[in-house]
Amino acid sequence: MPNRITPDDVRSVARLARLAVTDEEVELFAVQLAAVLEHAEDVEALDTEGVPPTAHPLAMENVLRDDVARPGVDRAEVLAMAPASEAGRFRVPRILGEAP
Amino acid sequence: MKTAVDIAEAVRTGERTAAEVVEEHLGEIERREPEIHAFNLVLADQARQAAADVDRRVAAGESVGRLAGVPLALKDNLCTRGLPTTCSSKILDGWCPPYDATVVERLRVAGAVFVGKTNLDEFAMGSSTENSAFGPTLNPLDTSRVPGGSSGGSAAAVAAGFSPLALGSDTGGSIRQPAAFCGVVGVKPTYGAVSRYGLIAFASSLDQIGPFSATVADSALLLEVIAGHDPLDSTSIPQPAPSLMEAVEAGVDGLRIGLIRELLEGIDPDVAARVREAADVLSAAGAKVEEVSVAATIYGLSAYYLIAPAEASSNLSRYDGVRYGLRADASDITAMYEQTRAAGFGPEVKRRIMLGTYALSAGYYDAYYGQAQRVRTLITRDFDAAYEHFDALLSPTAPTTAFAFGAKTENPLAMYLSDVCTIPSNLAGHPAMSVPFGTGDDGMPVGVQVLAPALGETVMFRVAGALEAAATAATVMA
């Protein structure tokens, strides 16, 4: 697969990543991402038919614990670190598009 | 400069006070830190307080921990309750975690004295500490050169004598490569050997916390203290910490050690020469050393730069301006997310988020991320095949010695190549460590990497101990 990354590709990925990008960044990332993906062509080209993927280096098992209450982090301490909070909750800008 | 083993012994027996020890180290910090910039935060008052507590317990005849009075520096991606933890990023500006990392808690119980939080490449993404939002750390051995990264602040703190011990994190070489560049010992334990609870995540299937120290025995001691099962990390191996101190002096007689052929290619000739000399001294010490092929390691770098950014793009989605750190003013929530992240992340972090998001996006997932995960299996299989014939493996830690500032900042791929020898161990989840062994043509230290199979820390420390003994003997003769 030819790794040609267009400025439009970069803008669309930036939207997915919730990252505002400048025109200069779009140009730069298009070149730099293509270079890294080009380097990855050796991996793309490998025959891995029948090879299972490794998601994790250890054989993982589900870990269960007894369902007993235990102390969590302190809510006041957490909210004190938030950019904005109100009535014991995180406060955020308007989410829905209707007029205020 | 005294080792951690010596300091802990002297403090425990009352031969020295923890207060004296901490003043000595704070003095070094005051003298040289303005030039080196190893720390994002120096904890002078807290360190004095912790040292006084240790002294009070010694005076009262109470038992003190194994690191009683030993100054220690923490990489600034380890959560410390109520103390700023920044990951060297503007996006976490002003944030104080509401809990301690498990390693922080264990070290406190052991009597360690925290002297500061160390600088790193933003979110541990980098190989030179040049990606810190707070400016780079300088290599204490030659301030025109980088200390390596991402745990450059921790490596520099130990090399400068600011603390005998430090903790770092290693996702693709971030402990071992800076250890090599600064001439100290750095250890990446087996994945799951040390709890990651409270380590701010970069690439969760690769990240592991580990020690820095001036001597192999000090790293063994520190690893014994921090390792062992933790119910708060579901990937923590349900086993007690291994016993490592005896291994350091156990020698290598009868061990089979393989020199990885693929990781000697494309390496600076002076670095490769030191690694071959290391193989010779191990052979002289009774080990059977041979070259071995671990063929799939050549795909490690490519696989890593698909897997690590993919996991990072997911882990870093939590920095959205809602719960902590920076928030940009914007009228609606999507613009708030996008502008907060644009203002808070530096260029390398943005680049990796973009790369990871691309590699995980519809139509590319299997060709990139899925394929990289299958290659990860191939690398582990090749290591397993080598370990049927060898107890431990040997390679350079990095292809070069410490490079100059700015040498690789324009070309991300050139910077990534600095981790070519260290990445395979992260992909396999195996332990590996860097031991200083001689110098390059430029007079800067060379690190030799000792690799071992999963949970093979004991044999790894035997080899490391033998290398250190030989390197010390050579220095004494010179």
Coordinates of C-alpha atoms in Angstrom, one line a residue:
Chain A
M1 CA 0.0 0.0 0.0
P2 CA 1.6 3.3 -1.0
N3 CA 1.8 5.5 2.1
R4 CA 0.8 8.8 0.6
I5 CA -0.7 11.0 3.2
T6 CA -2.6 14.0 1.9
P7 CA -3.3 17.2 3.8
D8 CA -7.0 16.2 3.9
D9 CA -6.0 12.8 5.5
V10 CA -4.2 14.8 8.2
R11 CA -7.2 17.1 8.8
S12 CA -9.5 14.1 9.1
V13 CA -7.3 12.3 11.5
A14 CA -6.9 15.5 13.6
R15 CA -10.7 15.7 13.8
L16 CA -10.8 12.1 15.1
A17 CA -8.1 12.9 17.6
R18 CA -9.9 16.1 18.7
L19 CA -6.8 18.1 18.0
A20 CA -6.9 21.6 16.4
V21 CA -4.1 21.8 13.8
T22 CA -2.6 24.8 12.0
D23 CA -2.0 24.8 8.2
E24 CA 1.8 24.5 9.0
E25 CA 1.2 21.5 11.2
V26 CA -0.9 19.8 8.5
E27 CA 1.9 20.2 6.0
L28 CA 4.5 19.0 8.5
F29 CA 2.5 16.0 9.7
A30 CA 1.7 14.8 6.2
V31 CA 5.4 14.5 5.4
Q32 CA 6.5 13.1 8.8
L33 CA 3.7 10.5 9.1
A34 CA 4.4 9.3 5.6
A35 CA 8.1 8.9 6.5
V36 CA 7.3 6.7 9.6
L37 CA 4.7 4.7 7.6
E38 CA 7.2 4.2 4.8
H39 CA 9.7 2.8 7.4
A40 CA 6.9 0.4 8.5
E41 CA 6.6 -1.1 5.0
D42 CA 9.0 -3.9 6.1
V43 CA 6.5 -4.9 8.7
E44 CA 3.5 -4.5 6.3
A45 CA 5.2 -6.7 3.8
L46 CA 5.9 -9.6 6.2
D47 CA 4.0 -12.8 5.7
T48 CA 2.2 -13.4 9.0
E49 CA -0.4 -15.9 7.8
G50 CA -1.5 -17.9 10.8
V51 CA 0.5 -15.9 13.3
P52 CA -1.7 -14.9 16.3
P53 CA -1.4 -11.2 17.4
T54 CA 0.2 -10.4 20.7
A55 CA -2.0 -7.8 22.5
H56 CA -0.2 -8.2 25.7
P57 CA 3.2 -9.7 26.7
L58 CA 1.8 -11.9 29.5
A59 CA -0.9 -14.6 29.4
M60 CA -3.7 -12.5 30.9
E61 CA -6.6 -13.8 33.0
N62 CA -9.5 -12.0 34.3
V63 CA -8.8 -10.7 37.8
L64 CA -11.6 -10.8 40.3
R65 CA -11.9 -9.5 43.8
D66 CA -14.4 -9.8 46.6
D67 CA -17.2 -7.3 46.2
V68 CA -16.6 -5.3 49.3
A69 CA -16.6 -1.5 49.8
R70 CA -13.2 0.1 50.2
P71 CA -12.1 3.7 50.2
G72 CA -11.7 5.4 46.9
V73 CA -10.1 8.8 46.0
D74 CA -11.5 11.8 47.8
R75 CA -14.1 13.6 45.8
A76 CA -13.3 17.1 47.1
E77 CA -9.6 16.5 46.4
V78 CA -10.4 15.4 42.8
L79 CA -12.8 18.3 42.1
A80 CA -10.3 20.8 43.5
M81 CA -8.0 19.9 40.6
A82 CA -10.6 20.3 37.9
P83 CA -10.6 23.4 35.7
A84 CA -14.3 24.0 36.7
S85 CA -16.7 22.3 39.0
E86 CA -20.1 22.9 40.4
A87 CA -22.3 21.1 43.0
G88 CA -20.0 18.2 43.3
R89 CA -19.6 17.7 39.5
F90 CA -17.2 18.7 36.7
R91 CA -18.5 21.7 34.9
V92 CA -18.1 21.8 31.1
P93 CA -19.1 24.2 28.2
R94 CA -22.4 23.8 26.6
I95 CA -22.7 20.4 24.9
L96 CA -26.0 20.7 22.9
G97 CA -26.3 23.1 20.1
E98 CA -29.5 25.0 21.0
A99 CA -29.4 28.7 21.8
P100 CA -28.7 29.6 25.4
Chain B
M1 CA 29.7 9.5 46.5
K2 CA 28.2 6.7 48.7
T3 CA 26.0 3.9 47.4
A4 CA 22.4 3.3 48.5
V5 CA 23.5 0.0 50.1
D6 CA 26.2 1.9 52.2
I7 CA 23.9 4.8 53.1
A8 CA 21.0 2.5 54.3
E9 CA 23.5 0.5 56.4
A10 CA 25.1 3.6 58.0
V11 CA 21.7 5.2 58.8
R12 CA 20.3 2.0 60.2
T13 CA 23.2 1.4 62.5
G14 CA 23.4 5.1 63.6
E15 CA 26.8 5.6 62.0
R16 CA 25.3 8.5 60.0
T17 CA 22.1 10.5 60.2
A18 CA 19.6 10.6 57.4
A19 CA 19.7 14.4 57.9
E20 CA 23.4 14.6 57.1
V21 CA 22.9 12.4 54.1
V22 CA 20.1 14.5 52.7
E23 CA 21.9 17.8 53.3
E24 CA 24.9 16.5 51.4
H25 CA 22.7 15.6 48.4
L26 CA 20.7 18.8 48.6
G27 CA 24.0 20.7 48.6
E28 CA 25.0 19.0 45.3
I29 CA 21.6 19.8 43.9
E30 CA 21.9 23.5 44.9
R31 CA 25.4 23.6 43.4
R32 CA 24.8 22.0 40.0
E33 CA 21.0 21.7 39.3
P34 CA 20.7 25.2 37.9
E35 CA 23.0 24.1 35.1
I36 CA 21.8 20.5 34.6
H37 CA 18.0 20.9 35.0
A38 CA 17.4 17.3 36.1
F39 CA 14.3 18.2 38.1
N40 CA 10.9 19.7 37.4
L41 CA 10.5 20.1 41.2
V42 CA 13.1 19.8 44.1
L43 CA 11.4 18.6 47.3
A44 CA 14.0 20.1 49.7
D45 CA 11.6 20.7 52.7
Q46 CA 9.8 17.4 52.3
A47 CA 13.1 15.6 52.0
R48 CA 14.4 17.2 55.2
Q49 CA 11.2 16.2 57.0
A50 CA 11.4 12.6 55.8
A51 CA 15.0 12.4 56.8
A52 CA 14.2 13.7 60.3
D53 CA 11.4 11.1 60.6
V54 CA 13.9 8.3 59.8
D55 CA 16.4 9.7 62.3
R56 CA 13.7 9.8 65.0
R57 CA 12.8 6.2 64.4
V58 CA 16.5 5.1 64.5
A59 CA 17.0 7.0 67.8
A60 CA 13.9 5.4 69.3
G61 CA 15.1 2.0 68.4
E62 CA 12.3 1.3 65.9
S63 CA 12.9 -0.8 62.9
V64 CA 13.5 1.2 59.7
G65 CA 13.1 0.1 56.1
R66 CA 15.7 -1.2 53.6
L67 CA 16.2 2.2 52.1
A68 CA 16.3 4.2 55.3
G69 CA 17.6 7.6 54.6
V70 CA 18.5 7.0 51.0
P71 CA 17.8 10.0 48.7
L72 CA 15.8 9.0 45.7
A73 CA 14.5 11.0 42.6
L74 CA 11.1 10.1 41.0
K75 CA 10.4 10.6 37.3
D76 CA 7.7 13.2 37.0
N77 CA 5.1 10.7 35.5
L78 CA 4.8 8.9 38.8
C79 CA 1.8 10.1 40.9
T80 CA 2.7 11.8 44.2
R81 CA -0.4 12.7 46.3
G82 CA -0.7 16.5 46.7
L83 CA 2.5 17.2 44.8
P84 CA 2.6 18.4 41.2
T85 CA 3.0 15.6 38.6
T86 CA 3.4 17.1 35.2
C87 CA 4.8 14.5 32.7
S88 CA 6.7 17.6 31.5
S89 CA 3.6 18.7 29.7
K90 CA 1.7 21.9 29.8
I91 CA -1.6 20.0 29.7
L92 CA -1.1 18.8 33.3
D93 CA 0.0 22.3 34.5
G94 CA -0.9 22.7 38.2
W95 CA -2.3 19.2 38.7
C96 CA -1.7 17.4 41.9
P97 CA -2.7 13.7 42.0
P98 CA -5.2 12.6 44.6
Y99 CA -3.3 9.4 45.3
D100 CA 0.3 8.0 45.4
A101 CA 1.7 5.5 42.9
T102 CA 2.2 2.0 44.4
V103 CA 6.0 2.4 44.0
V104 CA 5.9 5.7 45.8
E105 CA 4.1 4.1 48.7
R106 CA 6.4 1.2 48.9
L107 CA 9.5 3.4 48.8
R108 CA 8.1 5.6 51.6
V109 CA 7.5 2.6 53.8
A110 CA 11.1 1.5 53.0
G111 CA 12.4 4.8 54.4
A112 CA 13.5 6.4 51.1
V113 CA 13.8 10.2 51.0
F114 CA 12.3 11.8 47.9
V115 CA 14.5 14.7 46.7
G116 CA 12.5 15.7 43.6
K117 CA 10.5 14.9 40.5
T118 CA 12.7 14.5 37.4
N119 CA 12.4 15.9 34.0
L120 CA 11.4 13.8 31.0
D121 CA 10.4 14.0 27.3
E122 CA 6.7 15.0 27.4
F123 CA 4.6 12.0 28.4
A124 CA 7.8 9.9 28.1
M125 CA 7.8 10.3 24.3
G126 CA 11.4 10.9 23.2
S127 CA 15.0 9.8 23.4
S128 CA 16.8 13.0 24.5
T129 CA 14.6 15.0 27.0
E130 CA 14.5 17.7 24.3
N131 CA 10.7 17.2 24.2
S132 CA 10.1 18.5 27.7
A133 CA 7.8 21.5 27.9
F134 CA 10.1 22.9 30.6
G135 CA 13.3 22.7 28.6
P136 CA 15.9 19.9 28.2
T137 CA 18.1 18.2 30.9
L138 CA 21.8 18.5 30.2
N139 CA 24.1 15.5 30.4
P140 CA 26.2 15.9 33.5
L141 CA 29.3 14.3 31.9
D142 CA 29.2 16.8 28.9
T143 CA 26.6 19.6 29.0
S144 CA 26.7 20.0 25.2
R145 CA 25.1 16.6 24.9
V146 CA 21.7 15.1 25.7
P147 CA 21.3 12.8 28.7
G148 CA 19.1 10.5 26.6
G149 CA 15.4 10.0 27.3
S150 CA 12.8 9.8 28.1
S151 CA 13.9 9.4 31.7
G152 CA 16.8 11.8 31.1
G153 CA 16.2 13.7 34.4
S154 CA 16.5 10.5 36.5
A155 CA 19.6 9.4 34.7
A156 CA 21.2 12.8 35.1
A157 CA 20.2 13.0 38.8
V158 CA 22.1 9.8 39.5
A159 CA 25.1 10.7 37.2
A160 CA 25.4 14.1 38.9
G161 CA 25.3 12.7 42.4
F162 CA 22.0 14.4 43.2
S163 CA 20.7 11.1 44.5
P164 CA 22.1 7.5 44.5
L165 CA 18.8 6.1 43.3
A166 CA 16.1 7.2 40.9
L167 CA 13.1 5.7 39.3
G168 CA 12.2 5.9 35.6
S169 CA 9.8 4.3 33.2
D170 CA 10.7 2.3 30.1
T171 CA 8.3 1.9 27.1
G172 CA 10.9 1.4 24.4
G173 CA 14.2 2.1 26.1
S174 CA 13.4 5.1 28.2
I175 CA 15.4 3.8 31.2
R176 CA 18.2 1.9 29.5
Q177 CA 19.2 4.4 26.8
P178 CA 19.6 7.4 29.2
A179 CA 21.4 5.2 31.7
A180 CA 23.9 4.3 28.9
F181 CA 24.2 8.0 27.8
C182 CA 24.9 9.1 31.4
G183 CA 27.2 6.2 32.4
V184 CA 24.9 4.7 35.1
V185 CA 23.0 1.4 35.6
G186 CA 19.3 1.3 34.3
V187 CA 16.9 -1.6 34.6
K188 CA 13.7 -2.4 32.7
P189 CA 12.1 -5.3 34.7
T190 CA 9.9 -8.0 33.3
Y191 CA 6.5 -6.6 32.2
G192 CA 4.2 -7.0 35.3
A193 CA 7.1 -7.3 37.8
V194 CA 6.5 -3.8 39.1
S195 CA 3.1 -2.3 39.6
R196 CA 2.1 0.4 37.2
Y197 CA -0.6 1.8 39.5
G198 CA 0.0 5.5 39.5
L199 CA 2.4 5.5 36.5
I200 CA 0.8 7.9 34.0
A201 CA 0.1 5.7 31.0
F202 CA 1.9 6.1 27.6
A203 CA 1.6 2.6 26.0
S204 CA 0.1 0.3 28.5
S205 CA 1.2 -3.0 27.1
L206 CA 4.8 -1.8 27.0
D207 CA 5.3 0.5 30.0
Q208 CA 7.3 -0.7 33.0
I209 CA 8.8 1.2 36.0
G210 CA 12.5 0.5 36.9
P211 CA 15.6 1.6 38.8
F212 CA 18.5 3.8 38.0
S213 CA 21.7 3.7 40.2
A214 CA 25.4 4.1 40.1
T215 CA 26.0 0.4 40.9
V216 CA 24.4 -2.9 39.9
A217 CA 23.8 -3.8 43.6
D218 CA 21.9 -0.6 44.2
S219 CA 19.6 -1.4 41.4
A220 CA 19.1 -4.9 42.7
L221 CA 18.2 -3.5 46.1
L222 CA 15.8 -0.9 44.7
L223 CA 14.1 -3.5 42.5
E224 CA 13.6 -5.9 45.4
V225 CA 11.8 -3.1 47.3
I226 CA 9.5 -2.0 44.4
A227 CA 8.7 -5.3 42.8
G228 CA 6.0 -7.8 43.8
H229 CA 2.3 -8.3 43.3
D230 CA -0.1 -5.3 43.6
P231 CA -3.9 -5.9 43.5
L232 CA -4.3 -2.4 42.2
D233 CA -2.6 -3.3 38.8
S234 CA -4.5 -6.0 37.0
T235 CA -1.3 -6.8 34.9
S236 CA 0.8 -7.2 38.0
I237 CA 2.3 -10.7 38.2
P238 CA 1.0 -12.5 41.3
Q239 CA 4.4 -13.4 42.7
P240 CA 6.6 -11.9 45.4
A241 CA 9.6 -9.7 44.6
P242 CA 12.6 -11.7 43.4
S243 CA 15.7 -12.0 45.5
L244 CA 18.5 -10.3 43.6
M245 CA 21.3 -9.0 45.9
E246 CA 23.2 -12.4 46.0
A247 CA 23.0 -12.7 42.2
V248 CA 25.1 -9.6 41.7
E249 CA 28.2 -11.3 43.1
A250 CA 27.4 -14.9 42.0
G251 CA 29.5 -14.7 38.9
V252 CA 28.8 -16.1 35.4
D253 CA 30.7 -19.4 35.6
G254 CA 28.9 -21.9 33.4
L255 CA 26.3 -19.5 32.0
R256 CA 25.5 -19.5 28.3
I257 CA 25.4 -16.0 26.9
G258 CA 24.4 -15.1 23.3
L259 CA 25.6 -12.0 21.5
I260 CA 22.7 -10.8 19.3
R261 CA 24.1 -10.6 15.7
E262 CA 21.3 -8.3 14.3
L263 CA 21.8 -5.7 17.0
L264 CA 25.5 -5.3 16.2
E265 CA 24.6 -4.1 12.7
G266 CA 24.3 -0.4 12.0
I267 CA 26.0 0.4 15.4
D268 CA 28.8 2.9 15.7
P269 CA 32.1 0.9 15.5
D270 CA 33.4 2.1 18.9
V271 CA 30.2 1.1 20.6
A272 CA 30.2 -2.3 18.9
A273 CA 33.9 -2.8 20.0
R274 CA 33.0 -2.3 23.7
V275 CA 30.2 -4.8 23.4
R276 CA 32.5 -7.4 21.9
E277 CA 35.0 -6.7 24.8
A278 CA 32.2 -7.2 27.3
A279 CA 31.5 -10.6 25.7
D280 CA 35.3 -11.4 26.0
V281 CA 35.4 -10.5 29.7
L282 CA 32.3 -12.7 30.4
S283 CA 34.0 -15.5 28.6
A284 CA 37.1 -15.0 30.7
A285 CA 34.9 -15.1 33.8
G286 CA 33.7 -18.6 32.8
A287 CA 30.6 -18.0 30.6
K288 CA 30.2 -19.7 27.3
V289 CA 29.6 -16.8 24.9
E290 CA 28.6 -17.2 21.2
E291 CA 26.9 -15.1 18.5
V292 CA 23.3 -15.8 18.0
S293 CA 20.7 -14.7 15.5
V294 CA 17.4 -13.2 16.9
A295 CA 16.2 -12.4 13.4
A296 CA 12.8 -10.8 14.0
T297 CA 14.4 -8.1 16.2
I298 CA 15.1 -6.1 13.0
Y299 CA 11.3 -5.5 12.7
G300 CA 11.1 -4.2 16.3
L301 CA 11.4 -0.5 15.5
S302 CA 8.7 -0.5 12.9
A303 CA 6.3 -2.6 15.0
Y304 CA 6.9 -0.4 18.0
Y305 CA 6.2 2.9 16.1
L306 CA 2.8 1.5 15.2
I307 CA 1.9 -0.1 18.5
A308 CA 3.1 2.6 20.9
P309 CA 1.5 5.6 19.2
A310 CA -1.8 3.6 18.8
E311 CA -1.9 2.9 22.5
A312 CA -0.8 6.4 23.3
S313 CA -3.5 8.0 21.1
S314 CA -6.1 6.0 23.2
N315 CA -4.4 6.7 26.6
L316 CA -4.0 10.4 25.9
S317 CA -7.6 10.9 24.9
R318 CA -8.3 11.5 28.6
Y319 CA -6.6 14.9 28.4
D320 CA -9.7 16.8 27.3
G321 CA -9.8 19.8 29.7
V322 CA -12.6 18.3 31.7
R323 CA -11.2 16.7 34.8
Y324 CA -7.7 18.1 35.3
G325 CA -5.0 20.4 34.0
L326 CA -5.3 22.9 31.3
R327 CA -8.6 24.1 29.7
A328 CA -8.9 26.4 26.7
D329 CA -11.8 28.8 26.7
A330 CA -14.3 27.9 24.0
S331 CA -18.0 28.3 23.5
D332 CA -18.8 24.6 22.8
I333 CA -17.4 21.4 24.1
T334 CA -15.8 20.1 20.8
A335 CA -13.9 23.3 20.3
M336 CA -12.9 23.2 24.0
Y337 CA -11.4 19.7 23.5
E338 CA -9.6 20.6 20.3
Q339 CA -8.1 23.8 21.5
T340 CA -7.2 22.5 25.0
R341 CA -5.3 19.6 23.3
A342 CA -3.7 21.9 20.7
A343 CA -2.5 24.3 23.4
G344 CA -1.4 21.7 26.0
F345 CA 0.5 19.1 23.9
G346 CA 3.9 19.6 22.4
P347 CA 4.9 18.6 18.8
E348 CA 6.1 15.1 19.4
V349 CA 3.1 14.2 21.5
K350 CA 0.8 15.6 18.7
R351 CA 2.8 13.6 16.1
R352 CA 2.3 10.4 18.0
I353 CA -1.4 10.9 18.7
M354 CA -1.8 11.6 14.9
L355 CA 0.2 8.5 13.9
G356 CA -1.7 6.3 16.4
T357 CA -5.1 7.6 15.4
Y358 CA -4.2 7.0 11.8
A359 CA -3.0 3.5 12.5
L360 CA -6.2 2.6 14.4
S361 CA -8.6 4.3 11.9
A362 CA -11.1 2.4 9.8
G363 CA -9.4 0.6 6.9
Y364 CA -5.9 0.7 8.3
Y365 CA -6.3 -1.1 11.6
D366 CA -5.4 -4.6 10.4
A367 CA -2.7 -3.5 8.0
Y368 CA -0.9 -1.5 10.7
Y369 CA -1.8 -2.2 14.3
G370 CA -3.0 -5.8 13.7
Q371 CA 0.1 -6.6 11.6
A372 CA 2.4 -5.0 14.2
Q373 CA 0.9 -7.2 16.9
R374 CA 1.5 -10.3 14.8
V375 CA 5.1 -9.2 14.3
R376 CA 5.3 -8.8 18.0
T377 CA 4.5 -12.5 18.3
L378 CA 7.3 -13.3 15.8
I379 CA 9.9 -11.3 17.9
T380 CA 8.9 -13.1 21.1
R381 CA 9.1 -16.5 19.3
D382 CA 12.7 -15.7 18.1
F383 CA 13.7 -14.7 21.6
D384 CA 12.2 -17.9 23.0
A385 CA 14.1 -20.0 20.4
A386 CA 17.4 -18.2 21.5
Y387 CA 16.7 -18.8 25.2
E388 CA 16.5 -22.6 24.5
H389 CA 20.3 -22.4 24.0
F390 CA 21.2 -19.4 26.1
D391 CA 20.6 -18.1 29.7
A392 CA 21.0 -14.4 28.8
L393 CA 21.7 -12.3 25.7
L394 CA 24.0 -9.3 25.1
S395 CA 23.8 -6.3 22.8
P396 CA 24.6 -2.6 22.8
T397 CA 22.1 -0.5 24.7
A398 CA 22.1 2.3 22.0
P399 CA 23.7 2.6 18.6
T400 CA 25.7 5.6 19.6
T401 CA 27.0 7.4 22.7
A402 CA 25.2 10.6 23.9
F403 CA 24.7 12.9 20.9
A404 CA 24.7 16.7 20.8
F405 CA 21.6 18.9 21.4
G406 CA 19.6 19.4 18.2
A407 CA 21.4 16.6 16.3
K408 CA 18.1 14.6 15.7
T409 CA 15.3 17.0 16.5
E410 CA 14.5 17.8 12.8
N411 CA 14.1 14.1 11.8
P412 CA 11.8 12.1 14.1
L413 CA 12.8 8.8 12.4
A414 CA 16.5 9.4 13.2
M415 CA 15.6 10.0 16.8
Y416 CA 13.5 6.9 16.9
L417 CA 16.5 4.8 15.7
S418 CA 18.2 5.6 19.1
D419 CA 15.8 2.9 20.6
V420 CA 16.5 0.2 18.0
C421 CA 18.3 -2.1 20.5
T422 CA 16.0 -1.6 23.5
I423 CA 12.6 -1.9 21.8
P424 CA 12.6 -5.7 21.3
S425 CA 12.6 -6.4 25.1
N426 CA 9.5 -4.2 25.6
L427 CA 7.6 -5.9 22.7
A428 CA 8.4 -9.3 24.3
G429 CA 7.8 -8.1 27.9
H430 CA 11.3 -9.4 28.9
P431 CA 13.7 -7.8 31.4
A432 CA 16.8 -6.0 30.1
M433 CA 19.3 -3.6 31.7
S434 CA 22.1 -1.3 30.7
V435 CA 25.5 -1.5 32.4
P436 CA 28.3 1.1 31.8
F437 CA 31.2 -0.6 30.0
G438 CA 34.1 1.7 28.9
T439 CA 33.8 4.7 26.7
G440 CA 33.4 5.6 23.0
D441 CA 36.0 7.5 20.9
D442 CA 34.4 10.7 22.1
G443 CA 35.1 9.8 25.8
M444 CA 31.4 9.4 26.5
P445 CA 30.2 6.2 28.3
V446 CA 29.0 3.1 26.4
G447 CA 26.2 1.0 27.8
V448 CA 26.1 -2.8 27.3
Q449 CA 22.6 -4.3 27.4
V450 CA 22.0 -7.6 29.2
L451 CA 18.7 -9.3 28.2
A452 CA 17.0 -12.2 29.9
P453 CA 13.8 -14.2 29.4
A454 CA 10.6 -13.3 31.3
L455 CA 11.2 -13.3 35.1
G456 CA 14.9 -13.9 34.4
E457 CA 16.0 -11.0 36.6
T458 CA 18.3 -13.2 38.7
V459 CA 20.5 -14.4 35.8
M460 CA 20.4 -10.8 34.3
F461 CA 21.9 -9.4 37.5
R462 CA 24.5 -12.1 37.6
V463 CA 25.7 -11.1 34.1
A464 CA 25.4 -7.3 35.0
G465 CA 27.4 -7.9 38.2
A466 CA 30.2 -9.6 36.3
L467 CA 30.3 -6.9 33.7
E468 CA 30.5 -4.2 36.4
A469 CA 33.3 -6.0 38.2
A470 CA 35.3 -6.3 35.0
A471 CA 34.7 -2.6 34.0
T472 CA 35.7 -1.5 37.5
A473 CA 38.9 -3.6 37.4
A474 CA 39.8 -2.1 34.0
T475 CA 39.3 1.4 35.3
V476 CA 41.5 0.7 38.3
M477 CA 44.3 -0.7 36.0
A478 CA 44.1 2.3 33.7

